[in-house]
Amino acid sequence: MSGTGTLDPGLLLGAYSVGVFPMADSRDATSIYWVEPRRRAILPLDGFHLSRSLRRVIAADRFRVTVDRAFERIIALCAGSAADRPDTWINAMIEEAFVRLHALGHAHSVECWDGERLVGGLYGLAVGRAFFGESMVSRAPNASKVAIASLVARLRAGGFSLLDCQFMTTHLSSLGAQEIDRADYMELLGAALSSTGSSAAPSSAAPDVAATAGGDFLALDGAAGADGAVPGKVVVQLLGQTS
């Protein structure tokens, strides 16, 4: 199924709640299509692989990591071309839809800064206790790894139960991601949404924010410093905790 025009926030939230998400053939594509993979990549929140080298980078605060400070810049970076990624699946329809979802409080970004320069990060969608990681970008060594590590720590602190990575990559596998079949994924998704009151059917109406409440994406903000960044040592500590 494909579509053109605009993507309604309610339709998107409903689609993600039943395991479906949009993609485009290219950055310049004027339409999108809906994807429901037979195999799904997830990153267990208690199974993040924190290597010694990454632990040192995070603990030393090599990057200043913020949340929701530059959402539009992050999604634009993810959608843009780069030497290692000449084209992307994020077209204007998807970009504009996620900017609206961010304004509604559903979509979030994690940003990595080197001084005042934005050097990496990721964005995704929170529904209930599930977080759907959409795309990540890195313009400096380890920036995307630090962003994912910070995301996992934040999801653990906020009571989330599922981090959906959509498709498996070597990069994600090295961080602890696993690939599961559709039935197992839907069971995990159902559990993550079970206490939210979310409808199982997509709706074109904008959803009530309270109806999709579950995990608290901003729970970790209380540990942030004056610069808005959570200290790396706090992130390392959270990642080292066992459930």
CSV table of C-alpha atoms in Angstrom, one decimal:
chain,number,residue,atom,x,y,z
A,1,MET,CA,0.0,0.0,0.0
A,2,SER,CA,1.4,3.4,-0.9
A,3,GLY,CA,0.2,7.0,-0.5
A,4,THR,CA,0.9,10.6,-1.5
A,5,GLY,CA,0.2,13.9,0.1
A,6,THR,CA,0.5,14.2,3.9
A,7,LEU,CA,0.7,11.7,6.7
A,8,ASP,CA,-1.8,12.3,9.5
A,9,PRO,CA,-0.3,11.9,13.0
A,10,GLY,CA,-3.2,9.7,14.2
A,11,LEU,CA,-2.7,7.4,11.2
A,12,LEU,CA,1.0,7.1,11.9
A,13,LEU,CA,0.5,6.3,15.6
A,14,GLY,CA,-2.1,3.7,14.7
A,15,ALA,CA,0.2,2.1,12.1
A,16,TYR,CA,3.1,1.8,14.5
A,17,SER,CA,0.8,0.3,17.1
A,18,VAL,CA,0.1,-2.6,14.8
A,19,GLY,CA,3.7,-3.1,13.6
A,20,VAL,CA,3.6,-1.1,10.3
A,21,PHE,CA,5.8,1.9,9.4
A,22,PRO,CA,6.3,4.1,6.3
A,23,MET,CA,9.3,4.4,4.0
A,24,ALA,CA,10.0,6.1,0.7
A,25,ASP,CA,12.0,4.9,-2.3
A,26,SER,CA,14.3,7.9,-2.1
A,27,ARG,CA,14.7,11.4,-0.5
A,28,ASP,CA,13.0,13.0,-3.5
A,29,ALA,CA,10.1,10.5,-3.8
A,30,THR,CA,6.7,12.0,-3.7
A,31,SER,CA,5.0,9.0,-2.2
A,32,ILE,CA,5.5,6.5,0.6
A,33,TYR,CA,4.8,2.8,1.1
A,34,TRP,CA,4.0,0.8,4.3
A,35,VAL,CA,6.3,-1.9,5.6
A,36,GLU,CA,5.7,-4.8,7.9
A,37,PRO,CA,9.0,-6.9,8.0
A,38,ARG,CA,8.8,-10.6,8.4
A,39,ARG,CA,12.0,-10.3,10.5
A,40,ARG,CA,12.4,-7.4,13.0
A,41,ALA,CA,15.4,-6.0,14.7
A,42,ILE,CA,15.0,-5.1,18.4
A,43,LEU,CA,17.5,-4.1,21.0
A,44,PRO,CA,16.7,-5.6,24.4
A,45,LEU,CA,17.0,-2.9,26.9
A,46,ASP,CA,18.8,-5.2,29.4
A,47,GLY,CA,21.1,-6.5,26.7
A,48,PHE,CA,23.0,-3.5,25.4
A,49,HIS,CA,26.6,-4.4,24.6
A,50,LEU,CA,28.7,-1.7,26.3
A,51,SER,CA,32.3,-2.3,25.2
A,52,ARG,CA,35.2,-1.0,27.3
A,53,SER,CA,36.1,1.6,24.7
A,54,LEU,CA,32.5,2.9,24.4
A,55,ARG,CA,32.2,3.0,28.1
A,56,ARG,CA,35.3,5.2,28.3
A,57,VAL,CA,34.0,7.5,25.6
A,58,ILE,CA,30.7,7.9,27.4
A,59,ALA,CA,32.1,8.3,30.9
A,60,ALA,CA,34.6,10.9,29.7
A,61,ASP,CA,31.7,13.0,28.2
A,62,ARG,CA,33.4,13.0,24.8
A,63,PHE,CA,30.1,14.4,23.4
A,64,ARG,CA,27.5,16.5,25.0
A,65,VAL,CA,24.3,14.6,24.7
A,66,THR,CA,20.9,16.3,24.7
A,67,VAL,CA,17.3,15.4,24.0
A,68,ASP,CA,14.8,17.2,21.9
A,69,ARG,CA,17.0,20.2,21.5
A,70,ALA,CA,17.4,20.0,17.8
A,71,PHE,CA,14.8,17.6,16.4
A,72,GLU,CA,14.4,19.2,13.0
A,73,ARG,CA,18.2,19.4,12.5
A,74,ILE,CA,18.6,15.7,13.4
A,75,ILE,CA,15.9,14.5,11.1
A,76,ALA,CA,17.3,16.7,8.3
A,77,LEU,CA,20.8,15.2,8.9
A,78,CYS,CA,19.3,11.7,8.8
A,79,ALA,CA,17.5,12.5,5.6
A,80,GLY,CA,20.5,14.1,3.9
A,81,SER,CA,23.0,12.4,1.7
A,82,ALA,CA,26.5,11.5,2.9
A,83,ALA,CA,29.6,9.8,1.5
A,84,ASP,CA,28.5,6.5,3.1
A,85,ARG,CA,24.8,7.0,2.3
A,86,PRO,CA,24.1,8.8,-1.0
A,87,ASP,CA,20.3,8.5,-0.6
A,88,THR,CA,17.8,7.7,2.2
A,89,TRP,CA,14.3,6.5,2.6
A,90,ILE,CA,13.2,9.7,4.5
A,91,ASN,CA,11.3,11.9,2.0
A,92,ALA,CA,9.5,15.2,2.7
A,93,MET,CA,6.3,13.5,3.6
A,94,ILE,CA,7.9,11.5,6.4
A,95,GLU,CA,10.1,14.3,7.6
A,96,GLU,CA,7.1,16.7,7.9
A,97,ALA,CA,5.0,14.1,9.6
A,98,PHE,CA,7.6,13.4,12.3
A,99,VAL,CA,8.1,17.1,12.9
A,100,ARG,CA,4.4,17.3,13.6
A,101,LEU,CA,4.6,14.2,15.9
A,102,HIS,CA,7.5,15.9,17.7
A,103,ALA,CA,5.4,19.0,18.2
A,104,LEU,CA,2.7,16.8,19.7
A,105,GLY,CA,5.2,15.2,22.1
A,106,HIS,CA,5.3,11.7,20.5
A,107,ALA,CA,8.6,11.9,18.5
A,108,HIS,CA,11.9,12.5,20.1
A,109,SER,CA,15.6,13.1,19.2
A,110,VAL,CA,18.9,12.4,20.9
A,111,GLU,CA,21.7,14.8,19.8
A,112,CYS,CA,25.4,14.5,20.2
A,113,TRP,CA,27.4,17.7,20.2
A,114,ASP,CA,31.1,18.4,19.8
A,115,GLY,CA,31.2,21.9,21.2
A,116,GLU,CA,28.6,23.8,19.3
A,117,ARG,CA,28.7,21.4,16.3
A,118,LEU,CA,26.0,18.8,15.9
A,119,VAL,CA,27.9,15.6,15.1
A,120,GLY,CA,25.3,12.9,15.4
A,121,GLY,CA,22.2,11.5,16.9
A,122,LEU,CA,19.0,9.7,16.2
A,123,TYR,CA,15.2,10.2,16.3
A,124,GLY,CA,12.2,8.0,16.8
A,125,LEU,CA,8.7,7.6,18.1
A,126,ALA,CA,7.4,6.8,21.6
A,127,VAL,CA,4.1,5.0,21.9
A,128,GLY,CA,3.2,3.4,25.2
A,129,ARG,CA,6.2,1.6,26.5
A,130,ALA,CA,7.6,1.1,23.0
A,131,PHE,CA,10.2,3.3,21.3
A,132,PHE,CA,10.5,3.0,17.5
A,133,GLY,CA,14.0,4.0,16.4
A,134,GLU,CA,13.7,5.5,13.0
A,135,SER,CA,17.2,6.6,11.9
A,136,MET,CA,20.6,7.6,13.2
A,137,VAL,CA,23.4,9.7,11.9
A,138,SER,CA,27.1,10.1,12.7
A,139,ARG,CA,29.5,12.8,11.6
A,140,ALA,CA,32.2,11.9,14.1
A,141,PRO,CA,33.6,8.6,15.3
A,142,ASN,CA,31.4,6.9,18.0
A,143,ALA,CA,28.7,9.6,17.9
A,144,SER,CA,25.9,7.3,16.8
A,145,LYS,CA,27.0,4.6,19.3
A,146,VAL,CA,26.9,7.2,22.1
A,147,ALA,CA,23.4,8.3,21.0
A,148,ILE,CA,22.1,4.8,21.1
A,149,ALA,CA,23.7,4.1,24.4
A,150,SER,CA,22.1,7.3,25.8
A,151,LEU,CA,18.7,6.3,24.3
A,152,VAL,CA,18.8,2.8,25.9
A,153,ALA,CA,19.7,4.4,29.3
A,154,ARG,CA,16.8,6.8,28.9
A,155,LEU,CA,14.4,4.1,28.0
A,156,ARG,CA,15.4,2.0,31.0
A,157,ALA,CA,15.0,5.0,33.3
A,158,GLY,CA,11.6,5.8,31.8
A,159,GLY,CA,10.0,2.3,32.1
A,160,PHE,CA,10.0,1.3,28.5
A,161,SER,CA,10.0,-2.3,27.5
A,162,LEU,CA,10.7,-2.4,23.7
A,163,LEU,CA,13.2,-0.7,21.5
A,164,ASP,CA,12.3,-1.4,17.9
A,165,CYS,CA,15.2,-1.0,15.4
A,166,GLN,CA,13.2,-2.2,12.4
A,167,PHE,CA,16.0,-3.8,10.3
A,168,MET,CA,19.2,-5.5,11.5
A,169,THR,CA,22.6,-4.0,10.6
A,170,THR,CA,26.1,-5.0,11.5
A,171,HIS,CA,26.3,-1.8,13.5
A,172,LEU,CA,23.2,-2.6,15.6
A,173,SER,CA,24.2,-6.3,16.0
A,174,SER,CA,27.5,-5.2,17.6
A,175,LEU,CA,25.5,-3.2,20.2
A,176,GLY,CA,23.3,-6.2,21.1
A,177,ALA,CA,20.4,-6.0,18.7
A,178,GLN,CA,18.6,-9.3,17.9
A,179,GLU,CA,16.4,-10.3,15.0
A,180,ILE,CA,13.1,-11.9,15.7
A,181,ASP,CA,10.1,-13.1,13.6
A,182,ARG,CA,7.0,-11.1,13.2
A,183,ALA,CA,4.9,-13.2,15.6
A,184,ASP,CA,7.4,-12.7,18.5
A,185,TYR,CA,7.7,-9.0,17.7
A,186,MET,CA,3.9,-8.5,17.8
A,187,GLU,CA,3.8,-10.2,21.2
A,188,LEU,CA,6.4,-7.8,22.5
A,189,LEU,CA,4.7,-4.9,21.0
A,190,GLY,CA,1.3,-5.9,22.4
A,191,ALA,CA,2.9,-6.1,25.9
A,192,ALA,CA,4.5,-2.7,25.5
A,193,LEU,CA,1.1,-1.2,24.5
A,194,SER,CA,-1.1,-3.3,26.8
A,195,SER,CA,-1.5,-0.8,29.6
A,196,THR,CA,-1.9,2.3,27.4
A,197,GLY,CA,-5.4,2.0,26.1
A,198,SER,CA,-4.1,2.3,22.5
A,199,SER,CA,-6.4,1.2,19.8
A,200,ALA,CA,-5.3,-1.8,17.7
A,201,ALA,CA,-6.7,-0.2,14.6
A,202,PRO,CA,-5.1,2.8,12.8
A,203,SER,CA,-7.2,5.9,13.0
A,204,SER,CA,-7.0,9.1,10.9
A,205,ALA,CA,-8.0,11.2,14.0
A,206,ALA,CA,-5.2,12.8,16.0
A,207,PRO,CA,-4.9,10.6,19.2
A,208,ASP,CA,-5.3,11.8,22.8
A,209,VAL,CA,-1.8,12.1,24.2
A,210,ALA,CA,-3.0,10.5,27.4
A,211,ALA,CA,-4.2,7.5,25.5
A,212,THR,CA,-0.7,6.7,24.4
A,213,ALA,CA,1.0,7.5,27.7
A,214,GLY,CA,3.2,4.7,29.1
A,215,GLY,CA,7.0,5.1,29.3
A,216,ASP,CA,8.4,8.5,30.4
A,217,PHE,CA,10.9,9.5,27.8
A,218,LEU,CA,11.9,12.5,29.9
A,219,ALA,CA,12.4,10.7,33.2
A,220,LEU,CA,16.1,11.0,33.1
A,221,ASP,CA,16.1,14.8,32.6
A,222,GLY,CA,16.3,15.3,36.4
A,223,ALA,CA,19.9,14.1,36.2
A,224,ALA,CA,20.8,16.6,33.5
A,225,GLY,CA,23.3,19.4,34.2
A,226,ALA,CA,22.9,23.1,33.5
A,227,ASP,CA,23.8,22.4,29.9
A,228,GLY,CA,20.9,20.0,29.5
A,229,ALA,CA,23.1,16.9,29.2
A,230,VAL,CA,23.0,13.9,31.4
A,231,PRO,CA,26.5,13.1,32.7
A,232,GLY,CA,28.1,10.1,30.9
A,233,LYS,CA,28.8,8.4,34.3
A,234,VAL,CA,25.0,8.3,34.9
A,235,VAL,CA,24.4,6.7,31.5
A,236,VAL,CA,27.2,4.1,32.2
A,237,GLN,CA,25.7,3.3,35.6
A,238,LEU,CA,22.2,2.8,34.1
A,239,LEU,CA,23.5,0.6,31.4
A,240,GLY,CA,25.3,-1.5,34.0
A,241,GLN,CA,22.2,-2.2,36.0
A,242,THR,CA,20.6,-5.6,35.7
A,243,SER,CA,16.8,-6.1,35.8
